[in-house]
C-alpha atoms as a PDB file:
ATOM      1  CA  UNK A   1       0.751 -43.341  -5.593  1.00  0.00           C
ATOM      2  CA  UNK A   2      -0.485 -41.716  -8.894  1.00  0.00           C
ATOM      3  CA  UNK A   3      -0.801 -38.023  -9.013  1.00  0.00           C
ATOM      4  CA  UNK A   4      -4.291 -36.595 -10.111  1.00  0.00           C
ATOM      5  CA  UNK A   5      -4.368 -33.866 -12.704  1.00  0.00           C
ATOM      6  CA  UNK A   6      -7.118 -31.368 -12.871  1.00  0.00           C
ATOM      7  CA  UNK A   7      -8.950 -30.846 -16.002  1.00  0.00           C
ATOM      8  CA  UNK A   8      -9.722 -27.286 -17.240  1.00  0.00           C
ATOM      9  CA  UNK A   9     -13.184 -27.537 -16.236  1.00  0.00           C
ATOM     10  CA  UNK A  10     -12.276 -28.141 -12.828  1.00  0.00           C
ATOM     11  CA  UNK A  11      -9.835 -25.554 -12.454  1.00  0.00           C
ATOM     12  CA  UNK A  12     -12.573 -22.986 -13.978  1.00  0.00           C
ATOM     13  CA  UNK A  13     -14.985 -24.415 -11.467  1.00  0.00           C
ATOM     14  CA  UNK A  14     -12.324 -24.242  -8.503  1.00  0.00           C
ATOM     15  CA  UNK A  15     -11.461 -20.728  -9.290  1.00  0.00           C
ATOM     16  CA  UNK A  16     -15.451 -19.506  -9.172  1.00  0.00           C
ATOM     17  CA  UNK A  17     -15.657 -21.424  -5.933  1.00  0.00           C
ATOM     18  CA  UNK A  18     -12.639 -19.467  -4.775  1.00  0.00           C
ATOM     19  CA  UNK A  19     -13.654 -16.037  -6.274  1.00  0.00           C
ATOM     20  CA  UNK A  20     -16.890 -16.188  -3.849  1.00  0.00           C
ATOM     21  CA  UNK A  21     -15.533 -17.593  -0.816  1.00  0.00           C
ATOM     22  CA  UNK A  22     -15.752 -15.348   2.129  1.00  0.00           C
ATOM     23  CA  UNK A  23     -12.250 -16.410   3.271  1.00  0.00           C
ATOM     24  CA  UNK A  24     -10.559 -15.126   0.124  1.00  0.00           C
ATOM     25  CA  UNK A  25     -12.634 -11.842   0.802  1.00  0.00           C
ATOM     26  CA  UNK A  26     -11.513 -11.728   4.309  1.00  0.00           C
ATOM     27  CA  UNK A  27      -7.593 -12.282   3.294  1.00  0.00           C
ATOM     28  CA  UNK A  28      -8.043  -9.663   0.431  1.00  0.00           C
ATOM     29  CA  UNK A  29      -9.317  -6.920   2.825  1.00  0.00           C
ATOM     30  CA  UNK A  30      -6.323  -7.845   5.470  1.00  0.00           C
ATOM     31  CA  UNK A  31      -3.728  -7.614   2.659  1.00  0.00           C
ATOM     32  CA  UNK A  32      -5.220  -4.336   1.076  1.00  0.00           C
ATOM     33  CA  UNK A  33      -4.758  -2.820   4.596  1.00  0.00           C
ATOM     34  CA  UNK A  34      -1.514  -4.031   5.425  1.00  0.00           C
ATOM     35  CA  UNK A  35      -0.527  -2.717   2.041  1.00  0.00           C
ATOM     36  CA  UNK A  36      -2.018   0.522   2.380  1.00  0.00           C
ATOM     37  CA  UNK A  37      -0.038   1.055   5.826  1.00  0.00           C
ATOM     38  CA  UNK A  38       2.966  -0.085   4.322  1.00  0.00           C
ATOM     39  CA  UNK A  39       2.300   2.531   1.550  1.00  0.00           C
ATOM     40  CA  UNK A  40       1.890   5.366   4.034  1.00  0.00           C
ATOM     41  CA  UNK A  41       5.389   4.187   5.946  1.00  0.00           C
ATOM     42  CA  UNK A  42       6.899   4.630   2.749  1.00  0.00           C
ATOM     43  CA  UNK A  43       5.628   8.077   2.112  1.00  0.00           C
ATOM     44  CA  UNK A  44       6.451   9.192   5.489  1.00  0.00           C
ATOM     45  CA  UNK A  45      10.033   7.909   5.232  1.00  0.00           C
ATOM     46  CA  UNK A  46      10.231   9.698   2.116  1.00  0.00           C
ATOM     47  CA  UNK A  47       8.810  13.072   3.560  1.00  0.00           C
ATOM     48  CA  UNK A  48      11.233  12.780   6.513  1.00  0.00           C
ATOM     49  CA  UNK A  49      14.395  12.264   4.331  1.00  0.00           C
ATOM     50  CA  UNK A  50      13.030  15.588   2.346  1.00  0.00           C
ATOM     51  CA  UNK A  51      12.825  17.237   5.741  1.00  0.00           C
ATOM     52  CA  UNK A  52      16.356  16.584   6.555  1.00  0.00           C
ATOM     53  CA  UNK A  53      17.280  17.795   3.278  1.00  0.00           C
ATOM     54  CA  UNK A  54      15.664  20.949   3.643  1.00  0.00           C
ATOM     55  CA  UNK A  55      17.061  21.377   7.386  1.00  0.00           C
ATOM     56  CA  UNK A  56      20.554  20.990   6.034  1.00  0.00           C
ATOM     57  CA  UNK A  57      19.685  23.645   3.373  1.00  0.00           C
ATOM     58  CA  UNK A  58      18.523  26.272   6.225  1.00  0.00           C
ATOM     59  CA  UNK A  59      14.969  25.738   5.471  1.00  0.00           C
ATOM     60  CA  UNK A  60      12.901  26.050   8.487  1.00  0.00           C
ATOM     61  CA  UNK A  61       8.990  26.155   9.334  1.00  0.00           C
ATOM     62  CA  UNK A  62       9.221  29.723   9.987  1.00  0.00           C
ATOM     63  CA  UNK A  63      11.000  30.592   6.860  1.00  0.00           C
ATOM     64  CA  UNK A  64       8.122  28.606   4.832  1.00  0.00           C
ATOM     65  CA  UNK A  65       5.444  30.424   6.715  1.00  0.00           C
ATOM     66  CA  UNK A  66       6.964  33.830   5.878  1.00  0.00           C
ATOM     67  CA  UNK A  67       6.942  32.553   2.102  1.00  0.00           C
ATOM     68  CA  UNK A  68       3.247  31.273   2.676  1.00  0.00           C
ATOM     69  CA  UNK A  69       2.230  34.820   3.698  1.00  0.00           C
ATOM     70  CA  UNK A  70       3.996  36.637   0.917  1.00  0.00           C
ATOM     71  CA  UNK A  71       1.830  34.829  -1.499  1.00  0.00           C
ATOM     72  CA  UNK A  72      -1.268  35.620   0.218  1.00  0.00           C
ATOM     73  CA  UNK A  73      -0.521  39.595   0.116  1.00  0.00           C
END
């Protein structure tokens, strides 16, 4: 069975068709949401690691609150 090769023109036509497809739009939106949630999870993991490090150094929320009050005065 011989394989069909697309011409450059056919490739461009297919790209145009796919770009206007509502299915492509739907999939892109889902992918963007999923990636945004993953980035948020990575950010939370980084903050948790930093919080553990601060706790190991003896820094507490109360200490930070006191520091914040000193800045106001």
